[in-house]
XYZ file of C-alpha atoms in Angstrom:
741
model
C -0.358 -0.070 0.207
C 1.042 4.020 -0.707
C 0.517 6.445 2.736
C -2.500 8.019 2.094
C -5.229 9.939 4.033
C -7.130 6.459 4.136
C -4.937 4.699 5.678
C -3.871 7.261 7.906
C -6.553 6.106 10.864
C -5.246 1.959 10.648
C -3.442 0.951 13.321
C -0.362 -2.109 11.952
C -1.350 -5.390 12.345
C 0.925 -8.604 10.916
C 0.330 -8.442 7.126
C -0.266 -5.265 6.162
C 1.643 -4.745 3.300
C 3.536 -1.714 1.540
C 5.004 -0.364 -1.495
C 8.478 0.333 0.104
C 10.385 1.092 3.178
C 10.004 4.545 3.901
C 6.303 3.794 3.489
C 6.085 1.712 6.121
C 8.184 4.809 8.296
C 6.153 6.803 7.047
C 3.109 4.850 7.713
C 3.917 4.238 11.218
C 4.964 8.289 11.601
C 1.450 8.876 10.766
C 0.296 6.622 13.637
C 2.417 7.954 16.520
C 2.038 10.880 16.448
C -2.136 10.145 16.738
C -1.189 7.978 19.223
C 1.216 10.519 20.923
C 4.940 8.824 20.491
C 7.690 9.667 18.306
C 9.767 7.127 15.888
C 12.651 7.101 14.715
C 14.651 3.933 12.631
C 15.926 1.079 14.198
C 18.325 -1.939 13.248
C 18.431 -2.985 8.777
C 19.331 -6.475 8.003
C 20.647 -7.508 5.168
C 20.677 -10.210 2.703
C 24.148 -12.184 3.035
C 23.734 -12.623 -0.823
C 23.669 -9.905 -2.578
C 24.101 -7.315 0.526
C 20.650 -5.821 0.109
C 18.581 -4.577 3.017
C 15.851 -7.047 4.317
C 14.498 -6.106 6.951
C 13.657 -2.909 9.064
C 13.037 -2.255 12.636
C 10.663 1.053 13.665
C 11.038 1.893 17.208
C 10.341 3.886 19.137
C 12.068 7.004 19.954
C 12.301 6.152 23.725
C 13.298 2.273 23.146
C 17.390 1.300 24.282
C 19.358 3.104 27.256
C 21.862 5.477 25.151
C 20.595 8.901 26.522
C 18.750 9.677 30.068
C 15.434 10.682 28.251
C 15.014 6.762 26.798
C 13.565 4.561 28.989
C 14.176 1.066 26.779
C 10.183 1.003 25.385
C 9.208 -1.517 23.791
C 7.560 -1.028 21.347
C 8.128 -1.306 17.364
C 7.376 -2.918 14.196
C 9.010 -4.377 11.691
C 8.762 -5.035 8.185
C 10.299 -8.009 5.813
C 10.951 -7.548 1.769
C 8.732 -10.095 0.681
C 9.811 -11.519 -2.952
C 7.189 -10.106 -4.411
C 8.911 -6.767 -3.946
C 6.424 -5.236 -1.058
C 7.215 -4.345 2.063
C 5.041 -7.000 4.846
C 5.010 -5.913 7.798
C 5.618 -9.251 9.676
C 6.053 -8.218 13.884
C 4.482 -5.423 16.148
C 4.667 -4.179 19.546
C 2.215 -1.771 20.795
C 2.672 -1.205 24.268
C 4.922 1.491 25.645
C 6.323 1.588 29.061
C 6.291 5.466 29.160
C 3.860 7.845 29.672
C 2.231 8.889 25.903
C 1.818 12.568 24.915
C -1.509 14.332 25.581
C -0.878 16.501 22.961
C -0.575 14.648 20.503
C -3.292 12.731 21.257
C -5.302 15.368 20.729
C -3.970 16.349 17.161
C -3.949 13.633 14.352
C -3.283 14.397 11.585
C -6.029 15.127 9.279
C -8.017 17.032 11.443
C -9.409 20.507 10.839
C -7.029 23.166 12.546
C -8.575 24.410 15.870
C -8.061 28.183 15.714
C -5.030 30.527 14.811
C -3.948 30.930 18.582
C -3.926 26.949 18.224
C 0.258 26.584 18.530
C 0.855 24.442 15.351
C 2.240 20.723 16.715
C 4.662 19.495 13.859
C 4.013 16.222 12.599
C 7.248 14.067 13.234
C 6.803 12.375 9.786
C 10.093 10.681 8.503
C 12.659 11.965 6.082
C 11.999 9.323 1.972
C 15.017 9.576 -0.064
C 14.394 12.260 -2.797
C 11.491 12.980 -0.643
C 10.903 16.511 2.278
C 8.775 16.712 4.074
C 7.297 20.449 4.058
C 5.014 21.560 6.514
C 3.163 24.727 5.432
C 1.796 26.437 7.609
C -1.085 28.967 7.158
C -2.810 31.210 10.300
C -1.660 28.334 12.426
C -3.131 25.422 10.440
C -0.759 23.227 9.188
C -1.709 22.334 5.260
C -3.355 19.427 4.111
C -0.406 17.729 1.997
C 3.103 17.268 4.451
C 4.745 15.908 1.728
C 6.135 17.323 -1.206
C 8.035 16.317 -4.291
C 11.697 17.819 -4.058
C 12.643 19.870 -7.263
C 16.133 20.705 -8.678
C 17.135 24.129 -8.340
C 20.165 26.436 -9.290
C 22.607 26.965 -6.958
C 22.374 30.656 -5.111
C 18.457 29.877 -5.714
C 15.677 31.845 -3.759
C 16.502 30.955 0.660
C 12.544 29.737 0.843
C 12.725 27.214 -2.072
C 13.907 23.586 -1.442
C 17.190 22.629 -1.648
C 17.908 19.654 -4.732
C 19.087 16.576 -3.541
C 22.339 16.241 -6.036
C 22.586 14.994 -9.304
C 25.391 13.561 -11.916
C 26.091 16.756 -13.733
C 24.928 19.326 -11.278
C 27.656 22.317 -11.703
C 29.512 24.352 -9.349
C 31.734 27.955 -9.842
C 34.284 26.596 -7.023
C 35.223 24.306 -5.109
C 33.013 26.018 -1.928
C 30.175 27.097 -3.247
C 29.375 22.709 -3.857
C 29.652 22.278 -0.316
C 27.441 24.700 0.493
C 25.075 23.705 -1.258
C 25.562 20.006 -0.085
C 25.617 20.609 3.264
C 22.190 22.517 3.409
C 20.832 19.381 1.683
C 22.027 17.795 4.181
C 20.541 19.784 6.975
C 17.104 19.730 4.789
C 17.585 15.332 5.161
C 18.763 14.893 8.568
C 22.468 14.515 8.117
C 25.736 16.547 8.787
C 28.580 16.976 6.686
C 32.541 17.047 6.824
C 35.621 17.107 3.955
C 36.726 13.810 2.381
C 39.506 13.027 0.380
C 40.188 14.985 -2.437
C 42.641 14.220 -5.801
C 45.863 15.736 -7.181
C 46.923 16.559 -10.502
C 49.500 14.282 -12.037
C 50.886 17.719 -13.689
C 50.830 20.465 -11.602
C 49.396 19.511 -8.514
C 46.189 21.184 -8.212
C 42.696 19.924 -6.594
C 40.859 17.200 -9.402
C 38.125 16.062 -7.425
C 36.634 16.287 -3.888
C 34.781 14.459 -1.734
C 31.704 15.502 0.648
C 30.583 13.053 3.151
C 28.007 11.700 5.725
C 30.064 12.860 9.512
C 29.015 9.186 10.118
C 30.833 7.711 7.168
C 34.403 6.057 8.677
C 35.079 3.978 11.938
C 37.301 5.945 13.497
C 35.469 7.138 16.395
C 32.158 5.260 17.746
C 29.743 7.577 16.173
C 30.560 6.078 13.406
C 29.336 3.890 10.913
C 30.895 3.333 8.480
C 28.006 5.569 6.149
C 28.397 4.915 2.663
C 26.325 8.688 1.589
C 28.610 11.107 0.117
C 29.097 13.728 -3.458
C 31.969 13.694 -5.232
C 32.839 17.097 -7.411
C 35.155 16.983 -10.037
C 36.846 20.298 -12.061
C 36.710 20.918 -15.930
C 38.470 22.545 -17.573
C 36.391 25.249 -17.962
C 37.331 25.649 -13.700
C 33.927 24.499 -13.274
C 33.414 21.461 -10.140
C 29.855 19.178 -11.712
C 28.824 15.744 -9.572
C 29.758 13.181 -11.259
C 29.787 10.185 -8.782
C 26.743 10.616 -5.537
C 25.217 8.011 -2.901
C 22.261 9.196 -1.209
C 21.524 6.445 1.023
C 22.440 5.961 4.534
C 22.604 2.882 6.691
C 21.358 4.962 10.150
C 18.810 6.699 11.751
C 18.770 11.034 10.071
C 17.959 13.282 12.611
C 14.697 14.622 12.876
C 15.214 18.580 12.900
C 18.868 20.426 12.385
C 19.616 23.867 13.305
C 19.361 25.719 10.274
C 22.401 28.131 11.353
C 24.173 24.590 12.823
C 28.086 24.767 12.321
C 28.083 28.372 11.390
C 31.523 28.402 12.845
C 32.750 25.397 10.566
C 31.315 26.510 7.653
C 33.361 30.266 7.973
C 36.365 27.806 8.905
C 36.092 25.228 6.290
C 35.063 27.935 2.998
C 38.828 29.799 4.312
C 40.042 26.334 3.979
C 38.841 25.726 0.420
C 39.845 29.136 -0.855
C 43.427 29.085 0.548
C 43.925 25.426 -0.793
C 42.827 26.572 -4.197
C 45.163 29.756 -3.841
C 48.558 27.792 -2.524
C 47.736 24.675 -3.584
C 49.572 25.081 -6.423
C 52.663 23.565 -7.881
C 55.441 25.545 -9.576
C 57.721 24.033 -12.308
C 61.560 25.035 -11.436
C 64.623 23.537 -12.809
C 63.134 20.860 -14.374
C 61.435 19.496 -10.904
C 58.779 19.908 -9.111
C 57.933 22.380 -6.417
C 54.650 22.746 -4.027
C 53.126 25.485 -2.167
C 52.626 24.450 0.863
C 49.600 25.713 2.970
C 52.043 27.087 6.147
C 50.006 26.911 9.211
C 50.314 29.336 11.777
C 52.232 26.968 14.536
C 54.811 29.952 14.669
C 52.738 33.066 15.089
C 49.692 31.604 17.263
C 50.258 28.302 18.732
C 53.792 28.247 19.673
C 53.668 31.278 21.989
C 50.572 28.949 24.132
C 52.170 25.526 23.742
C 55.569 26.902 24.976
C 53.623 28.429 28.245
C 52.610 25.248 28.575
C 55.838 23.390 28.020
C 58.192 25.255 30.333
C 54.837 24.280 33.115
C 54.871 21.001 32.595
C 58.950 20.477 32.673
C 59.996 21.905 36.238
C 57.001 19.362 37.650
C 58.075 16.193 35.373
C 61.824 15.661 34.537
C 61.099 12.726 31.782
C 59.170 15.573 29.577
C 60.226 15.844 26.310
C 60.018 18.347 23.483
C 61.329 19.520 20.489
C 60.097 22.107 17.403
C 60.878 21.802 13.679
C 62.391 24.897 12.342
C 63.369 26.402 9.113
C 64.119 29.334 7.537
C 63.338 30.908 10.994
C 59.894 29.472 11.440
C 58.647 26.732 13.570
C 57.262 24.501 11.650
C 56.074 21.468 13.315
C 56.205 20.701 17.835
C 56.437 17.583 19.333
C 55.452 16.962 23.037
C 56.304 13.294 25.272
C 55.138 13.100 29.221
C 57.179 11.754 31.037
C 54.304 8.634 31.630
C 54.308 8.141 27.708
C 57.536 7.436 27.395
C 57.870 5.053 29.965
C 54.507 3.787 28.545
C 56.702 2.941 24.889
C 59.394 1.944 26.994
C 56.783 -1.320 27.726
C 54.212 -0.835 24.955
C 56.000 0.647 22.123
C 55.797 -2.867 20.102
C 52.687 -2.048 18.224
C 51.940 2.106 17.566
C 48.902 3.417 15.611
C 49.989 6.965 13.967
C 46.738 9.211 14.107
C 45.838 11.733 11.438
C 42.738 12.044 11.558
C 42.638 15.766 12.014
C 43.765 15.458 8.254
C 40.310 14.022 7.174
C 37.819 15.820 9.804
C 39.100 19.272 9.038
C 40.804 19.789 12.057
C 41.027 23.815 13.308
C 44.710 22.583 15.347
C 46.339 20.144 13.019
C 46.983 17.707 16.094
C 48.428 13.981 15.457
C 48.945 10.885 17.926
C 51.535 8.289 18.691
C 48.878 5.662 20.842
C 50.024 1.977 21.248
C 47.941 -0.571 23.567
C 48.485 -1.691 27.275
C 48.128 -4.842 29.319
C 44.541 -3.882 29.593
C 44.465 -3.825 26.180
C 43.721 0.037 26.482
C 44.819 2.929 24.288
C 47.785 4.410 25.652
C 49.412 7.751 24.612
C 52.769 7.519 23.355
C 53.406 10.794 21.847
C 51.927 14.343 20.601
C 52.348 16.449 17.844
C 51.133 19.091 15.307
C 52.527 19.037 12.214
C 52.947 21.465 9.779
C 52.447 20.268 6.504
C 51.564 16.793 4.792
C 55.078 16.554 3.257
C 57.321 13.692 2.956
C 60.174 15.938 4.513
C 57.545 16.467 7.685
C 57.064 13.076 8.417
C 60.725 12.013 8.853
C 61.095 14.749 11.056
C 58.412 14.088 12.876
C 59.243 10.129 13.415
C 62.413 10.508 14.095
C 61.868 12.661 17.028
C 59.401 10.731 18.580
C 62.540 7.573 17.874
C 64.573 9.920 19.830
C 62.582 10.778 22.998
C 61.369 6.409 22.903
C 65.563 5.747 23.264
C 65.196 4.612 19.997
C 63.266 1.779 20.310
C 61.986 0.728 16.889
C 58.530 -0.923 16.822
C 57.808 -3.494 15.025
C 54.254 -2.597 13.301
C 52.922 0.341 12.764
C 49.126 1.570 12.477
C 49.195 4.753 9.649
C 46.918 6.113 6.869
C 47.934 5.026 2.985
C 49.168 8.276 2.181
C 52.464 8.512 0.058
C 54.144 10.965 2.300
C 53.614 8.910 5.769
C 54.895 5.928 3.583
C 57.563 7.294 2.558
C 58.811 8.428 6.097
C 57.903 4.872 7.622
C 59.917 3.086 4.826
C 63.016 5.283 5.521
C 62.219 5.456 9.535
C 61.138 2.134 10.833
C 62.753 -0.184 7.859
C 62.067 -3.157 9.878
C 58.553 -2.104 11.165
C 55.680 -3.751 8.748
C 53.091 -0.167 7.303
C 49.354 -1.171 8.271
C 46.961 0.866 6.456
C 43.795 2.454 8.682
C 41.163 0.609 8.308
C 38.901 2.564 8.111
C 40.486 4.761 5.368
C 40.268 1.082 3.353
C 36.267 1.129 3.497
C 36.335 4.354 3.100
C 38.377 3.467 -0.387
C 36.060 0.894 -1.152
C 32.676 2.603 -0.419
C 34.343 5.079 -3.322
C 35.972 2.955 -6.235
C 33.448 -0.108 -5.765
C 30.100 1.531 -5.383
C 29.406 1.875 -9.327
C 30.586 -1.815 -9.165
C 27.378 -4.166 -9.041
C 26.648 -6.018 -5.665
C 27.963 -9.844 -6.926
C 31.635 -8.142 -7.755
C 31.676 -6.658 -4.289
C 30.770 -10.081 -2.816
C 33.423 -10.916 -5.252
C 35.580 -9.105 -4.118
C 34.847 -8.857 -0.103
C 35.126 -12.802 -0.350
C 38.309 -12.534 -2.040
C 39.853 -9.609 0.168
C 39.008 -11.032 4.177
C 38.422 -15.095 3.336
C 41.154 -15.938 1.438
C 43.250 -18.352 3.068
C 46.880 -18.178 1.186
C 48.261 -16.570 -0.775
C 47.975 -18.487 -4.046
C 43.934 -18.538 -2.569
C 43.717 -14.920 -3.074
C 46.066 -14.663 -6.149
C 43.612 -17.013 -7.808
C 40.387 -15.086 -6.576
C 41.804 -11.633 -7.606
C 43.061 -12.737 -11.097
C 38.860 -13.844 -11.786
C 37.738 -11.113 -10.235
C 39.278 -8.810 -12.384
C 39.013 -10.958 -15.445
C 35.464 -11.541 -14.804
C 34.427 -8.465 -14.186
C 36.846 -5.862 -16.760
C 38.688 -4.203 -14.167
C 42.363 -5.271 -14.959
C 43.311 -1.579 -16.676
C 41.418 -0.049 -12.498
C 44.352 1.928 -11.713
C 42.812 1.738 -7.483
C 42.821 -2.242 -8.085
C 45.710 -2.093 -9.804
C 47.842 -0.487 -6.903
C 45.753 -1.872 -3.924
C 47.163 -5.263 -4.875
C 50.555 -3.644 -4.970
C 50.638 -2.599 -1.520
C 48.429 -5.899 -0.719
C 50.924 -6.643 2.354
C 50.137 -3.160 3.888
C 46.047 -4.196 4.246
C 45.058 -7.834 3.359
C 44.627 -9.390 6.594
C 46.028 -12.547 4.931
C 49.303 -10.696 4.696
C 49.138 -9.359 7.775
C 48.487 -12.311 9.925
C 51.981 -13.672 11.998
C 52.847 -9.867 13.169
C 51.927 -8.670 16.591
C 49.710 -6.075 16.516
C 48.680 -6.062 19.875
C 45.554 -7.005 19.645
C 44.346 -4.504 17.410
C 41.469 -5.774 15.294
C 42.082 -5.619 11.617
C 38.676 -5.105 10.767
C 38.831 -1.497 12.476
C 41.289 0.095 15.525
C 41.207 1.472 18.690
C 39.318 5.034 19.473
C 40.852 8.278 18.928
C 42.425 8.497 22.157
C 41.398 11.559 22.954
C 37.539 11.317 21.142
C 35.962 13.667 22.852
C 37.464 15.967 24.261
C 39.196 17.364 20.947
C 37.385 17.458 17.794
C 37.480 19.324 14.684
C 35.984 22.889 16.499
C 38.140 22.952 19.602
C 40.176 25.638 19.101
C 43.743 27.000 20.408
C 42.258 28.362 23.537
C 40.186 25.061 24.503
C 43.291 23.048 23.244
C 45.056 22.730 26.041
C 42.457 22.755 28.936
C 40.276 20.310 26.818
C 43.896 18.074 26.125
C 44.643 17.359 30.357
C 41.230 16.739 29.805
C 41.300 13.817 28.261
C 44.316 13.032 29.226
C 43.413 12.685 32.421
C 40.426 10.382 31.657
C 42.005 7.930 30.326
C 44.798 7.441 32.706
C 41.854 7.575 35.563
C 40.734 4.542 33.760
C 44.383 2.907 33.274
C 45.024 3.139 37.306
C 41.482 1.731 37.345
C 41.864 -1.043 35.427
C 44.644 -2.142 37.715
C 43.019 -1.497 40.649
C 40.338 -3.963 39.446
C 43.743 -6.668 38.716
C 45.237 -6.472 41.504
C 41.961 -6.704 43.675
C 39.641 -7.951 41.953
C 39.810 -12.008 40.578
C 37.861 -13.539 37.333
C 36.159 -17.197 37.919
C 37.747 -19.513 37.048
C 35.475 -21.952 34.470
C 37.605 -25.214 34.075
C 39.676 -27.304 36.233
C 42.979 -26.758 33.848
C 46.094 -25.631 35.723
C 47.148 -23.224 32.840
C 44.239 -21.844 33.502
C 44.986 -20.318 37.481
C 48.021 -19.967 35.923
C 47.056 -17.283 33.726
C 44.898 -16.031 35.482
C 47.670 -15.190 38.471
C 49.668 -13.663 35.957
C 47.215 -11.973 33.382
C 45.522 -8.787 33.798
C 41.850 -9.580 33.967
C 41.251 -8.031 30.341
C 43.736 -10.301 28.885
C 43.483 -13.490 30.675
C 39.329 -13.062 29.229
C 40.958 -13.525 26.290
C 42.811 -16.644 26.809
C 40.052 -18.283 28.484
C 37.820 -17.635 25.647
C 40.126 -19.468 23.928
C 40.336 -22.039 26.465
C 36.920 -22.714 26.510
C 37.027 -22.918 22.423
C 39.268 -25.705 22.918
C 36.770 -28.207 24.041
C 34.851 -28.380 20.837
C 38.186 -28.875 19.266
C 39.592 -32.864 17.947
C 43.437 -33.273 17.281
C 45.177 -36.060 15.294
C 48.670 -36.777 14.411
C 49.415 -36.232 11.330
C 53.075 -36.443 10.725
C 56.094 -36.991 12.965
C 60.353 -36.336 12.349
C 62.378 -36.362 14.799
C 61.118 -34.545 17.552
C 58.748 -32.365 15.417
C 55.007 -33.565 14.965
C 52.604 -31.780 13.222
C 48.737 -32.142 14.246
C 45.400 -32.229 12.595
C 43.045 -29.754 14.708
C 39.908 -29.352 13.450
C 36.099 -28.392 15.029
C 33.787 -30.719 15.690
C 31.165 -30.906 13.341
C 32.644 -28.410 10.664
C 35.520 -30.059 8.314
C 36.339 -26.415 6.953
C 37.617 -25.411 9.766
C 40.932 -26.593 10.856
C 44.966 -26.644 11.549
C 47.597 -27.241 11.570
C 49.525 -27.320 14.814
C 53.175 -27.932 14.512
C 54.890 -29.108 18.119
C 59.102 -29.926 19.199
C 59.216 -32.151 22.218
C 62.538 -31.250 22.537
C 61.673 -27.489 24.535
C 57.669 -27.703 23.821
C 57.912 -25.112 21.141
C 54.338 -24.593 19.491
C 53.487 -23.234 16.249
C 50.018 -22.888 14.661
C 48.908 -22.149 11.143
C 46.180 -19.487 12.555
C 49.020 -17.391 14.180
C 46.792 -15.851 16.965
C 50.233 -15.918 19.468
C 52.622 -14.091 16.969
C 49.670 -11.257 16.376
C 47.917 -10.878 19.925
C 50.041 -12.717 22.266
C 47.908 -14.981 23.690
C 48.131 -18.776 22.391
C 45.493 -20.164 20.306
C 42.400 -22.189 20.723
C 44.689 -25.304 18.646
C 47.820 -24.916 20.421
C 46.157 -24.713 23.684
C 43.570 -28.239 22.888
C 47.367 -30.016 21.649
C 48.850 -29.057 24.789
C 45.562 -30.682 26.774
C 46.026 -34.119 24.254
C 49.765 -34.136 25.256
C 48.842 -33.890 28.837
C 51.069 -30.589 28.882
C 49.261 -28.602 32.695
C 51.553 -25.677 32.083
C 52.249 -22.966 29.382
C 55.378 -22.434 28.972
C 57.218 -18.661 30.090
C 58.111 -17.634 26.692
C 54.204 -18.863 25.804
C 53.526 -15.862 28.437
C 54.232 -12.509 27.186
C 55.748 -9.997 29.863
C 53.590 -6.283 28.061
C 50.011 -8.642 29.510
C 51.206 -8.905 32.729
C 49.853 -7.570 35.831
C 53.450 -6.428 36.941
C 53.931 -5.274 33.104
C 53.223 -1.466 33.900
C 56.115 -1.545 36.312
C 58.663 -2.205 33.834
C 60.063 -5.091 36.039
C 62.940 -6.959 33.199
C 62.648 -10.453 34.263
C 64.988 -11.819 31.566
C 68.187 -10.107 29.397
C 67.593 -13.168 27.049
C 63.830 -12.231 26.447
C 64.693 -10.391 22.943
C 65.552 -6.720 22.186
C 69.011 -5.011 21.483
C 71.264 -4.406 24.901
C 70.223 -0.154 23.967
C 66.498 -1.695 24.343
C 67.351 -3.095 27.453
C 69.067 -0.328 29.141
C 66.511 1.793 27.878
C 63.875 -0.562 29.721
C 66.188 -0.480 32.475
C 66.209 3.537 33.076
C 62.469 4.167 32.220
C 61.538 1.135 34.706
C 63.744 2.823 37.586
C 62.529 6.148 36.520
C 59.033 5.755 36.877
C 59.308 3.219 40.426
C 61.871 7.243 40.795
C 58.644 9.141 40.672
C 56.301 7.423 42.664
C 58.598 7.858 45.879
C 58.760 11.511 45.087
C 55.340 11.810 44.112
C 54.161 10.017 47.414
C 56.821 10.900 49.894
C 56.025 14.887 48.899
C 52.180 14.156 50.940
C 53.512 15.159 53.746
C 56.597 14.830 55.603
C 56.147 11.393 57.859
C 56.032 10.151 54.231
C 58.511 12.276 53.033
C 60.955 11.101 56.078
C 60.399 7.475 55.116
C 60.960 7.353 51.272
C 63.887 9.669 52.374
C 65.047 6.762 54.297
C 64.488 3.770 52.326
C 66.353 5.695 49.823
C 69.121 6.560 51.325
C 69.126 3.098 52.206
C 69.259 1.936 48.875
C 71.762 4.286 47.340
C 74.542 2.360 50.601
C 73.293 -1.065 49.311
C 74.442 0.233 45.486
C 77.192 1.645 46.892
C 77.035 5.508 45.020
C 78.131 7.492 47.968
C 81.726 7.322 47.505
């Protein structure tokens, strides 16, 4: 059914049919307005065959508990797409657990207007792609029609008209006007916009195309859900910008109301960025070489003054505080800093790091980048901060070398960073032995852009090839078949991604230590939500300190829990008790999950040669899930084909099952990484043969001693009695170390 006035009085019932899911939402919105509540979109489910939406839920706006105003209301309808293409209501819950709005009950949508003095109620209808909802109020009464088709109007048209939705061929005089147009359209529809990727000409470096995306695009922040809505514009030879690609559909609920004047500060900033980038982001030929004029920021004139005072105060309080300035031709170009706690954390948890440059994608007022690691509680831990002057290779080389110097030269095993040519080159030069993994949110965004014109079947085969291949041969064969079947051999983006497959395809990342950071995601931005694209310089230091304290407060809480709480044992295995005693709570949960899962596997020896044996470990009832586990009887070495221990540092269920078969009751010490233990925070170095150069071991000893000495200072200065006790302890320690003459 369509949604007409004859159906308005109907109550939902199982079996009710609609032409589209949007018709169902409009129907439920009308019903809700009459009864006295509001609705929003709930979950949607997609087909595993072609990825299309197969059913949707529309719920009472008080469903869930995410914000204080919600009460977990169970009222909802669910519609399912039938084979005929109709949407059928197959589930319906009528009752609410909260009071309904009596005013809305007294104002059904098809009632007559009572008087001009009566306040007009805006019916909360839900937006539909390509449809605008207008509430025309005449003398206090709503017009009989609250839904009108949007018409295409030219940019700069009368503000009172309905703003058009994007279409291929829409032209603009500048990229800035295109952004303003899309931002206005977004305000009408109910979402927010941010600037996405830009592409440059290989000839002169000028910008040739830009993308404007939904604010929920990507996966980097918890608030983002990988929304695929976007508009892309391309610059033609005549200087005009033309829409050449767009996507209207969102995978999340839209906001019911948007402020007309929202984000004025952001708008002004983006205007300046667009104008500046178009004027300054050009290239000049000089002596046969290409020299780019980088958009110079005002770090030296504005930010350095504020941060210099902050740095001086921190250095007075923290003897381990480190800061550095990149100065070229008398100008401050970049800043780096790390406090003593970050430098100590790097000695323990600097083996896998994330270099977060989300400021580039989110148009931060302050070009703020962070180095982040994973601590022994699997929490994000800060390893350094920077303000980046520009995005040149030279700037990133300076930044990485400075970070390395501040962290006593300890090279990470792996680093997660953007797929950016300048970052790629800098990592290759400064961290040649580190495995560079591309940020998955960026990969997802590029997949959305470059694969959107392809068929759903092609996308399905692409994802199966990339994310489900188990061997190199299997991946290569599937990739080659994909290119041949869909005529994609000349696709430049796919060519580039294949060449760089070792940096992003899960198969090639297996076996590299990433501290358990999932391949299909990453950690939340460290300072979210304290620092965002609108944080001004005046607020920066205060918000930075608040975010840092919140994170470190969470770490202290986990430290307390790990030393004062015990997880429940779920087996009689001695190794479970062993790991509970050593691991932090968070890591023990990972181990315990693998241990419990191991009982659903069977094992059989398939090969033996001397002390080396191979076993086939397969899951009961699933012949496709099997792994080869190699075991050495002479030294109890174990190695599994899934390589979980190599990438996460915790033994997998397959190796644990083999230990059970061989009656090995406790884990060899080499399989309990010190970085995951409760004592890791204190930097205890158990063993000089545990790996690492003498330089790295000395750096760990220095930071371990410095950290414990800092605790004596911190607690010893709280009272005179504690001061005397701390002094006596350190004095006695000094006597034993024979540092006195």
